[in-house]
Amino acid sequence: MNRLAERLRARIAAEGPIGVDDYMAAANAHYYATRDPLGAAGDFITAPEISQMFGEMIGGALADCWLRAGAPADAVFAELGPGRGTLVADALRVMRGGGFGGEVHLIETSSTLRAAQAALVGDATWHDSISALPERPLLLVANEFLDALPVKQFVGDVERKVTVNDGAFAFSAEGEIQEKSPAREAAVSDLARQLAANGGAALIIDYGYRASGPGDTLQAVQRHGFADVLADPGEQDVTVHVDFAAVTRAARDGGAAVSPLVSQGTWLERLGISARAMALAARSPARTEDIAAARRRLCDGGEMGELFKVIAIHSPAWPEPAGFRT
Ligand code: SAH
């Protein structure tokens, strides 16, 4: 059994069963600190790793919003959980082209991934938490960040916990499950408070659902396939689907304005990903089929286009970013 699993078993023996959120926090802190999980050789692949077009659309949307807000010179670009740094690099190329000259601030707890980001992005400042961001207008993006933040689970009024039965991790209760993520709600309201106080806009992209309701969405992924959440803590990516209704409430409670929620496919098409795909293909005709396949993977309903959703949280004094309304 792995070392984190041994530590968790000792903790449960000493303290009793632990919350699903504590289990998830411990598992993910170890997981991200000890590897680069992305790509073919890792456990999963994300939208910015599929195509440069993803980050370019985000950079275009943020630059456009910044220009419409009067192009404040003190605005900074920020990302939550930047992974390998691919999205920052692609988005900034577009934003620099649009005249944005601001600093880059990255929220990342994994030193392994900070090193990967530094290699790709160069000049940036790293922080451990959203509250450490500078008090300035933010142009922020978070892709597949909120799904990694810990959730609590409840069966009726009873919190579902992780315990040890016959030497193996087990859940303390089964039944109709309700999920609640105090950590995610705190992160979103922190962000909303900063946007309301200092200006700016945030694009949040993740898999999730529109309306709060019962359901167990806890999942583990290892080597591009689903795994048992309790099997190998710290050696697999443990995530949940994001409750976007709860995100919207937390953002409004923090004083920010919130856009409608749209599917990733619809949003990318509205921002012009098809035209971008054609322009890229015209420049590299040999890659035409690869570029078309990447666009389909990002946008089609059967691929990432419907499951993944996008929402903007912004200062009430700033315009809503493009792509959220017809
Ligand atoms: N956005 C990237 C990576 C997604 S993986 C992409 O789309 O490819 C999740 C990222 O969030 C990793 O960079 C991970 O190290 C980071 N992360 C997870 N939990 C975190 C936390 N509590 N605080 C800061 N970063 C965290």
PDB file of N, CA, C and O in Angstrom, residues 69-102:
ATOM      1  N   ALA A  69     -13.381  47.681 -21.177  1.00  0.00           N
ATOM      2  CA  ALA A  69     -13.382  48.300 -19.838  1.00  0.00           C
ATOM      3  C   ALA A  69     -12.485  49.538 -19.805  1.00  0.00           C
ATOM      4  O   ALA A  69     -12.279  50.120 -18.731  1.00  0.00           O
ATOM      5  N   GLY A  70     -11.911  49.912 -20.947  1.00  0.00           N
ATOM      6  CA  GLY A  70     -11.072  51.101 -21.001  1.00  0.00           C
ATOM      7  C   GLY A  70      -9.587  50.796 -20.901  1.00  0.00           C
ATOM      8  O   GLY A  70      -8.780  51.704 -20.679  1.00  0.00           O
ATOM      9  N   ALA A  71      -9.220  49.528 -21.044  1.00  0.00           N
ATOM     10  CA  ALA A  71      -7.814  49.099 -21.054  1.00  0.00           C
ATOM     11  C   ALA A  71      -6.998  49.622 -19.869  1.00  0.00           C
ATOM     12  O   ALA A  71      -5.939  50.234 -20.042  1.00  0.00           O
ATOM     13  N   PRO A  72      -7.465  49.392 -18.623  1.00  0.00           N
ATOM     14  CA  PRO A  72      -6.699  49.878 -17.465  1.00  0.00           C
ATOM     15  C   PRO A  72      -5.288  49.285 -17.444  1.00  0.00           C
ATOM     16  O   PRO A  72      -5.119  48.065 -17.551  1.00  0.00           O
ATOM     17  N   ALA A  73      -4.285  50.154 -17.308  1.00  0.00           N
ATOM     18  CA  ALA A  73      -2.885  49.717 -17.423  1.00  0.00           C
ATOM     19  C   ALA A  73      -2.444  48.878 -16.239  1.00  0.00           C
ATOM     20  O   ALA A  73      -1.461  48.134 -16.340  1.00  0.00           O
ATOM     21  N   ASP A  74      -3.161  48.987 -15.100  1.00  0.00           N
ATOM     22  CA  ASP A  74      -2.727  48.234 -13.915  1.00  0.00           C
ATOM     23  C   ASP A  74      -3.340  46.835 -13.840  1.00  0.00           C
ATOM     24  O   ASP A  74      -3.098  46.099 -12.878  1.00  0.00           O
ATOM     25  N   ALA A  75      -4.123  46.420 -14.852  1.00  0.00           N
ATOM     26  CA  ALA A  75      -4.748  45.091 -14.818  1.00  0.00           C
ATOM     27  C   ALA A  75      -3.686  43.998 -14.910  1.00  0.00           C
ATOM     28  O   ALA A  75      -2.642  44.182 -15.545  1.00  0.00           O
ATOM     29  N   VAL A  76      -3.954  42.854 -14.251  1.00  0.00           N
ATOM     30  CA  VAL A  76      -3.021  41.717 -14.329  1.00  0.00           C
ATOM     31  C   VAL A  76      -3.756  40.496 -14.875  1.00  0.00           C
ATOM     32  O   VAL A  76      -4.952  40.329 -14.673  1.00  0.00           O
ATOM     33  N   PHE A  77      -2.994  39.642 -15.550  1.00  0.00           N
ATOM     34  CA  PHE A  77      -3.520  38.341 -15.964  1.00  0.00           C
ATOM     35  C   PHE A  77      -3.303  37.372 -14.819  1.00  0.00           C
ATOM     36  O   PHE A  77      -2.230  37.354 -14.205  1.00  0.00           O
ATOM     37  N   ALA A  78      -4.312  36.540 -14.522  1.00  0.00           N
ATOM     38  CA  ALA A  78      -4.148  35.544 -13.464  1.00  0.00           C
ATOM     39  C   ALA A  78      -4.781  34.231 -13.888  1.00  0.00           C
ATOM     40  O   ALA A  78      -5.747  34.206 -14.650  1.00  0.00           O
ATOM     41  N   GLU A  79      -4.201  33.129 -13.417  1.00  0.00           N
ATOM     42  CA  GLU A  79      -4.802  31.818 -13.667  1.00  0.00           C
ATOM     43  C   GLU A  79      -4.795  30.998 -12.381  1.00  0.00           C
ATOM     44  O   GLU A  79      -3.829  31.033 -11.605  1.00  0.00           O
ATOM     45  N   LEU A  80      -5.874  30.243 -12.170  1.00  0.00           N
ATOM     46  CA  LEU A  80      -5.960  29.322 -11.038  1.00  0.00           C
ATOM     47  C   LEU A  80      -5.628  27.916 -11.539  1.00  0.00           C
ATOM     48  O   LEU A  80      -6.257  27.423 -12.469  1.00  0.00           O
ATOM     49  N   GLY A  81      -4.628  27.275 -10.946  1.00  0.00           N
ATOM     50  CA  GLY A  81      -4.288  25.895 -11.326  1.00  0.00           C
ATOM     51  C   GLY A  81      -3.856  25.761 -12.771  1.00  0.00           C
ATOM     52  O   GLY A  81      -4.502  25.083 -13.564  1.00  0.00           O
ATOM     53  N   PRO A  82      -2.731  26.396 -13.169  1.00  0.00           N
ATOM     54  CA  PRO A  82      -2.357  26.450 -14.585  1.00  0.00           C
ATOM     55  C   PRO A  82      -1.770  25.168 -15.183  1.00  0.00           C
ATOM     56  O   PRO A  82      -1.418  25.168 -16.365  1.00  0.00           O
ATOM     57  N   GLY A  83      -1.675  24.084 -14.438  1.00  0.00           N
ATOM     58  CA  GLY A  83      -1.171  22.835 -15.026  1.00  0.00           C
ATOM     59  C   GLY A  83       0.221  23.005 -15.588  1.00  0.00           C
ATOM     60  O   GLY A  83       1.146  23.431 -14.893  1.00  0.00           O
ATOM     61  N   ARG A  84       0.386  22.708 -16.876  1.00  0.00           N
ATOM     62  CA  ARG A  84       1.703  22.851 -17.528  1.00  0.00           C
ATOM     63  C   ARG A  84       2.003  24.271 -17.973  1.00  0.00           C
ATOM     64  O   ARG A  84       3.083  24.546 -18.479  1.00  0.00           O
ATOM     65  N   GLY A  85       1.013  25.169 -17.893  1.00  0.00           N
ATOM     66  CA  GLY A  85       1.229  26.552 -18.328  1.00  0.00           C
ATOM     67  C   GLY A  85       0.870  26.791 -19.783  1.00  0.00           C
ATOM     68  O   GLY A  85       1.057  27.890 -20.308  1.00  0.00           O
ATOM     69  N   THR A  86       0.345  25.765 -20.445  1.00  0.00           N
ATOM     70  CA  THR A  86       0.032  25.871 -21.879  1.00  0.00           C
ATOM     71  C   THR A  86      -1.035  26.932 -22.150  1.00  0.00           C
ATOM     72  O   THR A  86      -0.901  27.741 -23.075  1.00  0.00           O
ATOM     73  N   LEU A  87      -2.080  26.940 -21.318  1.00  0.00           N
ATOM     74  CA  LEU A  87      -3.162  27.917 -21.520  1.00  0.00           C
ATOM     75  C   LEU A  87      -2.644  29.350 -21.354  1.00  0.00           C
ATOM     76  O   LEU A  87      -2.950  30.223 -22.166  1.00  0.00           O
ATOM     77  N   VAL A  88      -1.853  29.586 -20.303  1.00  0.00           N
ATOM     78  CA  VAL A  88      -1.294  30.949 -20.103  1.00  0.00           C
ATOM     79  C   VAL A  88      -0.521  31.376 -21.333  1.00  0.00           C
ATOM     80  O   VAL A  88      -0.667  32.510 -21.802  1.00  0.00           O
ATOM     81  N   ALA A  89       0.341  30.491 -21.824  1.00  0.00           N
ATOM     82  CA  ALA A  89       1.200  30.854 -22.949  1.00  0.00           C
ATOM     83  C   ALA A  89       0.353  31.206 -24.184  1.00  0.00           C
ATOM     84  O   ALA A  89       0.588  32.229 -24.838  1.00  0.00           O
ATOM     85  N   ASP A  90      -0.660  30.373 -24.480  1.00  0.00           N
ATOM     86  CA  ASP A  90      -1.494  30.626 -25.666  1.00  0.00           C
ATOM     87  C   ASP A  90      -2.353  31.884 -25.495  1.00  0.00           C
ATOM     88  O   ASP A  90      -2.513  32.672 -26.430  1.00  0.00           O
ATOM     89  N   ALA A  91      -2.918  32.064 -24.299  1.00  0.00           N
ATOM     90  CA  ALA A  91      -3.784  33.228 -24.061  1.00  0.00           C
ATOM     91  C   ALA A  91      -2.968  34.520 -24.099  1.00  0.00           C
ATOM     92  O   ALA A  91      -3.388  35.517 -24.700  1.00  0.00           O
ATOM     93  N   LEU A  92      -1.790  34.500 -23.470  1.00  0.00           N
ATOM     94  CA  LEU A  92      -0.986  35.735 -23.404  1.00  0.00           C
ATOM     95  C   LEU A  92      -0.502  36.190 -24.770  1.00  0.00           C
ATOM     96  O   LEU A  92      -0.422  37.394 -25.033  1.00  0.00           O
ATOM     97  N   ARG A  93      -0.191  35.226 -25.648  1.00  0.00           N
ATOM     98  CA  ARG A  93       0.246  35.591 -26.994  1.00  0.00           C
ATOM     99  C   ARG A  93      -0.814  36.476 -27.648  1.00  0.00           C
ATOM    100  O   ARG A  93      -0.507  37.513 -28.246  1.00  0.00           O
ATOM    101  N   VAL A  94      -2.076  36.066 -27.511  1.00  0.00           N
ATOM    102  CA  VAL A  94      -3.173  36.843 -28.102  1.00  0.00           C
ATOM    103  C   VAL A  94      -3.343  38.177 -27.365  1.00  0.00           C
ATOM    104  O   VAL A  94      -3.524  39.229 -27.979  1.00  0.00           O
ATOM    105  N   MET A  95      -3.264  38.127 -26.033  1.00  0.00           N
ATOM    106  CA  MET A  95      -3.498  39.357 -25.253  1.00  0.00           C
ATOM    107  C   MET A  95      -2.402  40.383 -25.485  1.00  0.00           C
ATOM    108  O   MET A  95      -2.670  41.588 -25.579  1.00  0.00           O
ATOM    109  N   ARG A  96      -1.153  39.909 -25.555  1.00  0.00           N
ATOM    110  CA  ARG A  96      -0.041  40.841 -25.851  1.00  0.00           C
ATOM    111  C   ARG A  96      -0.265  41.484 -27.210  1.00  0.00           C
ATOM    112  O   ARG A  96      -0.046  42.682 -27.385  1.00  0.00           O
ATOM    113  N   GLY A  97      -0.737  40.686 -28.171  1.00  0.00           N
ATOM    114  CA  GLY A  97      -1.046  41.210 -29.508  1.00  0.00           C
ATOM    115  C   GLY A  97      -2.137  42.268 -29.458  1.00  0.00           C
ATOM    116  O   GLY A  97      -2.183  43.169 -30.289  1.00  0.00           O
ATOM    117  N   GLY A  98      -3.025  42.157 -28.466  1.00  0.00           N
ATOM    118  CA  GLY A  98      -4.116  43.130 -28.315  1.00  0.00           C
ATOM    119  C   GLY A  98      -3.712  44.325 -27.466  1.00  0.00           C
ATOM    120  O   GLY A  98      -4.547  45.154 -27.126  1.00  0.00           O
ATOM    121  N   GLY A  99      -2.424  44.401 -27.088  1.00  0.00           N
ATOM    122  CA  GLY A  99      -1.929  45.580 -26.373  1.00  0.00           C
ATOM    123  C   GLY A  99      -1.856  45.428 -24.867  1.00  0.00           C
ATOM    124  O   GLY A  99      -1.444  46.356 -24.165  1.00  0.00           O
ATOM    125  N   PHE A 100      -2.229  44.248 -24.347  1.00  0.00           N
ATOM    126  CA  PHE A 100      -2.180  44.057 -22.899  1.00  0.00           C
ATOM    127  C   PHE A 100      -0.725  43.851 -22.451  1.00  0.00           C
ATOM    128  O   PHE A 100      -0.033  42.954 -22.931  1.00  0.00           O
ATOM    129  N   GLY A 101      -0.279  44.705 -21.512  1.00  0.00           N
ATOM    130  CA  GLY A 101       1.126  44.615 -21.078  1.00  0.00           C
ATOM    131  C   GLY A 101       1.279  44.244 -19.620  1.00  0.00           C
ATOM    132  O   GLY A 101       2.375  44.348 -19.066  1.00  0.00           O
ATOM    133  N   GLY A 102       0.199  43.777 -18.985  1.00  0.00           N
ATOM    134  CA  GLY A 102       0.199  43.582 -17.529  1.00  0.00           C
ATOM    135  C   GLY A 102       0.979  42.363 -17.048  1.00  0.00           C
ATOM    136  O   GLY A 102       1.406  41.509 -17.831  1.00  0.00           O
TER     137      GLY A 102
END
